[in-house]
Coordinates of C-alpha atoms and ligand atoms in Angstrom, one line a residue:
X8 CA 30.6 19.6 95.0
X9 CA 31.1 21.5 98.3
X10 CA 30.5 18.3 100.3
X11 CA 33.4 16.6 98.2
X12 CA 35.5 19.4 99.1
X13 CA 34.7 19.1 102.8
X14 CA 35.5 15.3 102.6
X15 CA 38.8 16.0 100.9
X16 CA 39.6 18.4 103.6
X17 CA 38.9 15.7 106.4
X18 CA 40.8 13.0 104.5
X19 CA 43.8 15.4 104.1
X20 CA 43.9 16.5 107.6
X21 CA 43.6 13.0 108.7
X22 CA 46.4 11.8 106.7
X23 CA 48.4 14.9 107.7
X24 CA 48.1 13.9 111.2
X25 CA 49.0 10.4 111.0
X26 CA 52.3 11.2 108.8
X27 CA 55.5 11.2 110.6
X28 CA 58.6 11.4 108.0
X29 CA 59.4 14.1 105.6
X30 CA 58.5 11.9 102.6
X31 CA 55.2 11.5 103.9
X32 CA 54.4 15.0 104.2
X33 CA 55.9 15.7 100.8
X34 CA 53.7 13.0 99.2
X35 CA 50.5 14.5 100.8
X36 CA 51.4 17.6 99.2
X37 CA 51.6 15.9 95.9
X38 CA 48.5 14.0 96.3
X39 CA 46.2 16.8 97.0
X40 CA 48.0 20.0 95.8
X41 CA 50.2 18.7 93.0
X42 CA 49.4 19.4 89.2
X43 CA 47.4 16.1 89.1
X44 CA 46.3 16.3 92.7
X45 CA 42.8 15.6 94.1
X46 CA 42.2 19.4 94.9
X47 CA 43.4 20.6 91.7
X48 CA 41.2 18.0 90.1
X49 CA 38.2 19.5 92.0
X50 CA 38.9 22.9 90.9
X51 CA 39.3 21.7 87.1
X52 CA 35.6 20.5 87.5
X53 CA 34.4 23.8 88.7
X54 CA 32.1 23.8 85.3
X55 CA 30.0 21.4 87.0
X56 CA 29.1 23.8 89.9
X57 CA 26.0 26.0 89.7
X58 CA 26.8 29.5 88.7
X59 CA 25.5 30.9 92.2
X60 CA 27.7 28.6 94.0
X61 CA 30.9 29.2 92.0
X62 CA 32.4 31.9 93.9
X63 CA 32.1 30.3 97.0
X64 CA 33.3 27.0 95.7
X65 CA 36.3 28.9 94.4
X66 CA 36.9 30.8 97.5
X67 CA 36.8 27.5 99.6
X68 CA 38.9 25.9 97.3
X69 CA 41.8 28.5 97.6
X70 CA 41.4 28.7 101.2
X71 CA 42.0 24.9 101.7
X72 CA 44.8 24.9 99.3
X73 CA 46.4 27.7 101.4
X74 CA 45.6 26.1 104.7
X75 CA 46.9 22.6 103.6
X76 CA 50.2 24.3 102.3
X77 CA 50.9 26.1 105.4
X78 CA 50.0 23.2 107.4
X79 CA 52.3 20.9 105.5
X80 CA 55.2 23.7 105.9
X81 CA 54.7 23.7 109.5
X82 CA 54.7 19.8 109.9
X83 CA 58.1 19.9 107.8
X84 CA 59.7 22.5 110.1
X85 CA 58.6 20.7 113.1
X86 CA 59.7 17.4 111.8
X87 CA 63.5 19.0 111.0
X88 CA 63.6 20.3 114.4
X89 CA 62.6 17.0 116.0
X90 CA 65.5 15.3 113.8
X91 CA 67.8 17.9 115.0
X92 CA 66.9 17.2 118.6
X93 CA 67.2 13.7 118.2
X94 CA 70.6 13.9 116.7
X95 CA 71.7 16.2 119.5
X96 CA 70.4 13.8 122.1
X97 CA 72.2 10.8 120.5
X98 CA 75.4 12.5 120.1
X99 CA 76.5 13.5 123.3
X100 CA 80.0 14.6 123.9
X101 CA 81.9 13.1 126.8
X102 CA 84.2 15.9 127.9
X103 CA 86.1 13.8 130.2
X104 CA 87.5 11.5 127.6
X105 CA 91.2 12.1 126.8
X106 CA 92.0 14.3 123.7
X107 CA 93.7 13.2 120.6
X108 CA 97.4 13.5 121.3
X109 CA 99.3 15.9 119.0
X110 CA 102.0 13.8 117.1
X111 CA 105.4 15.8 117.4
X112 CA 107.7 15.8 114.5
X113 CA 111.0 14.2 115.1
X114 CA 114.6 15.4 114.4
X115 CA 116.3 13.2 112.0
X116 CA 119.5 11.3 113.6
X117 CA 121.8 12.6 111.0
X118 CA 120.5 16.1 111.9
X119 CA 121.1 15.3 115.5
X120 CA 124.6 14.4 115.0
X121 CA 125.4 17.3 112.9
X122 CA 124.0 19.7 115.6
X123 CA 125.9 17.9 118.2
X124 CA 129.1 18.1 116.2
X125 CA 128.7 21.7 115.2
X126 CA 128.3 22.7 118.9
X127 CA 131.3 21.0 119.9
X128 CA 133.5 22.8 117.3
X129 CA 131.5 26.1 117.9
X130 CA 132.8 25.9 121.6
X131 CA 136.4 25.6 120.3
X132 CA 135.9 28.8 118.3
X133 CA 134.9 27.5 114.8
X134 CA 132.5 29.3 112.7
X135 CA 129.8 27.3 110.6
X136 CA 130.0 28.0 106.8
X137 CA 128.1 26.3 104.0
X138 CA 128.6 26.4 100.2
X139 CA 127.1 25.1 96.9
X140 CA 126.3 21.4 96.3
X141 CA 126.7 21.8 92.5
X142 CA 130.4 22.9 92.5
X143 CA 133.0 23.8 89.9
X144 CA 135.6 21.2 89.1
X145 CA 138.2 23.8 90.2
X146 CA 137.0 24.0 93.8
X147 CA 136.0 20.4 94.3
X148 CA 139.4 19.2 92.8
X149 CA 142.0 21.2 91.3
X150 CA 142.4 23.9 93.9
X151 CA 142.8 20.9 96.4
X152 CA 145.9 19.8 94.4
X153 CA 144.1 17.2 92.2
X154 CA 144.6 18.2 88.7
X155 CA 142.6 16.9 85.8
X156 CA 143.4 13.3 84.9
X157 CA 145.5 12.8 88.1
X158 CA 145.0 9.4 89.6
X159 CA 144.1 11.0 92.9
X160 CA 140.8 11.8 91.6
X161 CA 139.9 7.9 91.7
X162 CA 139.5 8.2 95.3
X163 CA 136.2 9.9 94.7
X164 CA 133.8 8.5 92.3
X165 CA 132.3 11.7 91.0
X166 CA 128.8 12.6 89.4
X167 CA 129.5 15.0 86.5
X168 CA 126.8 17.6 85.5
X169 CA 129.2 18.9 82.8
X170 CA 132.8 18.6 82.2
X171 CA 133.6 21.5 84.6
X172 CA 130.7 21.0 86.7
X173 CA 130.3 18.4 89.5
X174 CA 128.2 17.3 92.4
X175 CA 130.7 18.0 95.4
X176 CA 132.1 14.9 96.5
X177 CA 133.3 16.5 99.9
X178 CA 132.7 19.6 101.6
X179 CA 136.4 20.8 101.2
X180 CA 135.6 23.2 98.4
X181 CA 133.6 25.5 100.9
X182 CA 137.1 25.9 102.5
X183 CA 138.7 26.9 99.3
X184 CA 135.8 29.3 98.7
X185 CA 136.3 30.8 102.2
X186 CA 140.2 30.9 102.1
X187 CA 139.7 33.1 98.7
X188 CA 137.9 35.7 100.7
X189 CA 139.4 35.7 104.2
X190 CA 142.9 36.1 105.5
X191 CA 144.2 33.7 108.4
X192 CA 143.7 33.3 111.3
X193 CA 140.7 30.9 110.4
X194 CA 138.6 28.2 112.1
X195 CA 135.9 27.0 109.9
X196 CA 133.5 23.9 109.9
X197 CA 131.4 23.1 106.7
X198 CA 128.7 20.6 107.2
X199 CA 126.4 19.6 104.2
X200 CA 125.4 16.9 101.5
X201 CA 127.9 15.4 99.3
X202 CA 127.6 13.0 96.4
X203 CA 129.6 10.0 95.2
X204 CA 128.8 7.2 92.6
X205 CA 128.6 4.5 95.4
X206 CA 126.0 2.4 96.7
X207 CA 126.0 -0.7 99.2
X208 CA 125.1 -1.1 102.9
X209 CA 127.6 1.3 104.0
X210 CA 127.6 3.9 101.0
X211 CA 124.7 6.0 99.6
X212 CA 124.8 8.4 96.6
X213 CA 124.3 11.1 98.8
X214 CA 125.5 11.5 102.4
X215 CA 126.5 14.1 104.8
X216 CA 130.0 15.3 105.8
X217 CA 131.5 17.8 108.3
X218 CA 134.9 19.2 107.5
X219 CA 137.0 21.4 109.5
X220 CA 139.8 23.8 108.7
X221 CA 142.2 25.9 111.0
X222 CA 145.0 28.0 109.6
X223 CA 147.1 30.3 111.8
X224 CA 150.7 31.2 112.4
X225 CA 152.8 28.1 113.9
X226 CA 150.0 25.3 113.8
X227 CA 151.4 22.0 114.2
X228 CA 150.4 18.4 114.1
X229 CA 150.1 18.5 118.0
X230 CA 147.4 21.1 117.6
X231 CA 145.4 18.7 115.0
X232 CA 145.9 15.8 117.7
X233 CA 144.8 18.0 120.5
X234 CA 141.7 19.3 119.0
X235 CA 140.4 16.1 117.3
X236 CA 141.2 14.1 120.7
X237 CA 138.8 16.6 122.6
X238 CA 136.3 16.5 119.8
X239 CA 135.9 12.7 119.5
X240 CA 136.0 12.4 123.5
X241 CA 133.2 14.8 123.5
X242 CA 131.1 12.8 121.0
X243 CA 132.2 9.0 122.0
X244 CA 132.8 9.5 125.8
X245 CA 135.9 10.8 127.7
X246 CA 137.2 7.3 127.9
X247 CA 137.5 6.9 124.1
X248 CA 140.9 5.8 123.0
X249 CA 142.4 7.3 119.7
X250 CA 144.9 6.1 117.0
X251 CA 146.4 8.3 114.4
X252 CA 147.4 6.1 111.4
X253 CA 149.4 7.6 108.5
X254 CA 147.2 8.0 105.3
X255 CA 147.4 10.0 102.2
X256 CA 145.2 12.9 100.7
X257 CA 146.1 15.1 98.1
X258 CA 145.3 18.1 99.9
X259 CA 147.2 17.4 103.2
X260 CA 150.7 16.5 104.0
X261 CA 151.5 14.7 106.4
X262 CA 147.9 12.9 106.5
X263 CA 146.5 10.7 109.1
X264 CA 143.4 8.6 109.4
X265 CA 141.8 8.7 112.9
X266 CA 140.4 5.5 114.5
X267 CA 138.9 5.1 117.8
X268 CA 138.7 1.7 119.9
X269 CA 135.6 -0.1 118.7
X270 CA 132.7 1.1 120.7
X271 CA 130.8 -2.3 120.0
X272 CA 133.5 -4.7 121.4
X273 CA 135.9 -2.3 123.3
X274 CA 138.7 -3.5 121.1
X275 CA 138.3 -7.4 121.3
X276 CA 137.2 -7.6 117.6
X277 CA 133.8 -8.1 116.3
X278 CA 131.7 -7.8 113.0
X279 CA 131.4 -4.0 113.1
X280 CA 135.3 -3.3 113.3
X281 CA 136.0 -6.3 111.0
X282 CA 137.7 -8.0 114.0
X283 CA 140.5 -5.3 114.0
X284 CA 139.2 -3.8 117.3
X285 CA 139.5 -0.1 115.7
X286 CA 137.0 2.1 114.0
X287 CA 137.9 4.5 111.2
X288 CA 136.3 7.8 112.1
X289 CA 137.9 10.4 110.0
X290 CA 140.5 11.7 107.6
X291 CA 142.8 14.6 108.6
X292 CA 146.2 16.2 108.0
X293 CA 148.4 19.4 107.7
X294 CA 147.3 21.4 104.8
X295 CA 149.3 20.8 101.8
X296 CA 151.5 23.9 100.9
X297 CA 150.1 23.7 97.3
X298 CA 146.7 24.2 98.5
X299 CA 147.6 27.4 100.3
X300 CA 149.4 28.7 97.1
X301 CA 146.2 28.4 95.1
X302 CA 144.4 30.6 97.6
X303 CA 147.5 33.1 97.9
X304 CA 148.3 32.2 101.5
X305 CA 152.0 32.1 101.9
X306 CA 152.9 28.5 103.2
X307 CA 156.1 30.0 105.0
X308 CA 154.0 32.2 107.0
X309 CA 151.0 30.2 107.7
X310 CA 150.3 26.3 108.4
X311 CA 147.0 24.6 109.4
X312 CA 145.2 21.5 109.6
X313 CA 142.0 20.1 108.1
X314 CA 139.9 17.1 108.8
X315 CA 136.8 15.5 107.4
X316 CA 134.1 13.1 108.5
X317 CA 131.0 11.3 107.2
X318 CA 128.0 12.1 109.5
X319 CA 126.0 8.9 108.6
X320 CA 128.9 6.9 109.7
X321 CA 129.0 8.4 113.2
X322 CA 125.4 8.0 113.6
X323 CA 125.7 4.3 112.5
X324 CA 128.4 3.8 115.2
X325 CA 126.8 5.9 117.9
X326 CA 123.5 4.0 117.7
X327 CA 124.5 0.6 116.4
X328 CA 122.8 1.0 112.9
X329 CA 124.0 -1.7 110.4
X330 CA 122.6 -0.3 107.2
X331 CA 123.2 3.1 106.0
X332 CA 120.2 3.1 103.7
X333 CA 117.8 3.3 106.7
X334 CA 118.7 6.8 107.2
X335 CA 117.1 7.8 104.0
X336 CA 113.9 5.2 103.7
X337 CA 112.1 7.5 106.0
X338 CA 110.3 4.7 107.9
X339 CA 108.7 6.3 110.8
X340 CA 109.3 3.3 112.9
X341 CA 113.1 3.5 112.5
X342 CA 113.3 7.4 112.9
X343 CA 111.2 7.4 116.2
X344 CA 113.9 5.4 117.8
X345 CA 116.3 8.5 118.2
Ligands
LIG415 N1 137.8 15.5 102.0 C1 138.2 14.3 102.4 C2 137.2 13.3 101.9 O1 136.2 13.6 101.7 C3 138.4 14.3 103.9 C4 139.5 15.0 104.6 C5 139.3 16.3 104.8 C6 140.8 14.4 104.6 C7 140.3 17.1 105.2 C8 141.7 15.1 105.1 C9 141.7 16.4 105.4 O2 137.3 11.9 101.8

């Protein structure tokens, strides 16, 4: 039996020194030391060993078991270290390679235009004010001289939330809210989202507006022309030609639509200006006395002008974009160009 034990030890050591991979070491452990392993089998047959040899045999078996176990552990550890070294050797880092560029975010063209327009009017002394997008019928229409069921309301296709609550169709209600709280003189600019039931290549149900209001003693139509001319020349260039065209808004009297010479064809007539040579840019007018009465301003004492424009329209003209929906599709290839 003892000689069998010695042979078993020799075999195990030979196999161990020939083994290389982790599973080979584990197999050796199972083969010799497992529950059905060879050494375990020998121990089970201890009955066949003569009584005076039994203690020695038992001792040798245990010693072999321990030494095999620790040799296998050591081999496994060494094998793991070798693996790690191999990986480190293979995965060399080339520190001279250029790094991954950080992708910068981009300011949306509509936001760029909003900032540009706000900063022009800030330089004219206007304060930037904001108000709610979900608005009372009163502020969106009634206070602006558009009574319920008046046909003037047809100019703006409205989303109603309840009978008296709408998604604002313009940012003019912000001006009413401010006038209720502040006495003239007043110079305010209200940018923001507005909503109309409208959808085609030049209309989206949500778009952005900027409206302005100036109220003081003795403000006249010449002041309106002066400020709006200076503004449009800053945005479209100092050579911009303007045209004031009579128009109608329920909250201004008189009212004027402001056009500029077509930025695409220079006035010769093209697809963008519908062959007219002019581009409609904004609505404006002298604040109607009825609006002043609604906010307790005395129309005999104060006068003022107001104007409003769509930001997407300005961005489309400035950058030559033909479909308004591109602004809201969030296609990075489109947005990156600005
Ligand atoms: N509120 C008008 C609109 O959205 C624009 C406008 C504002 C016109 C002020 C005249 C004066 O259509």
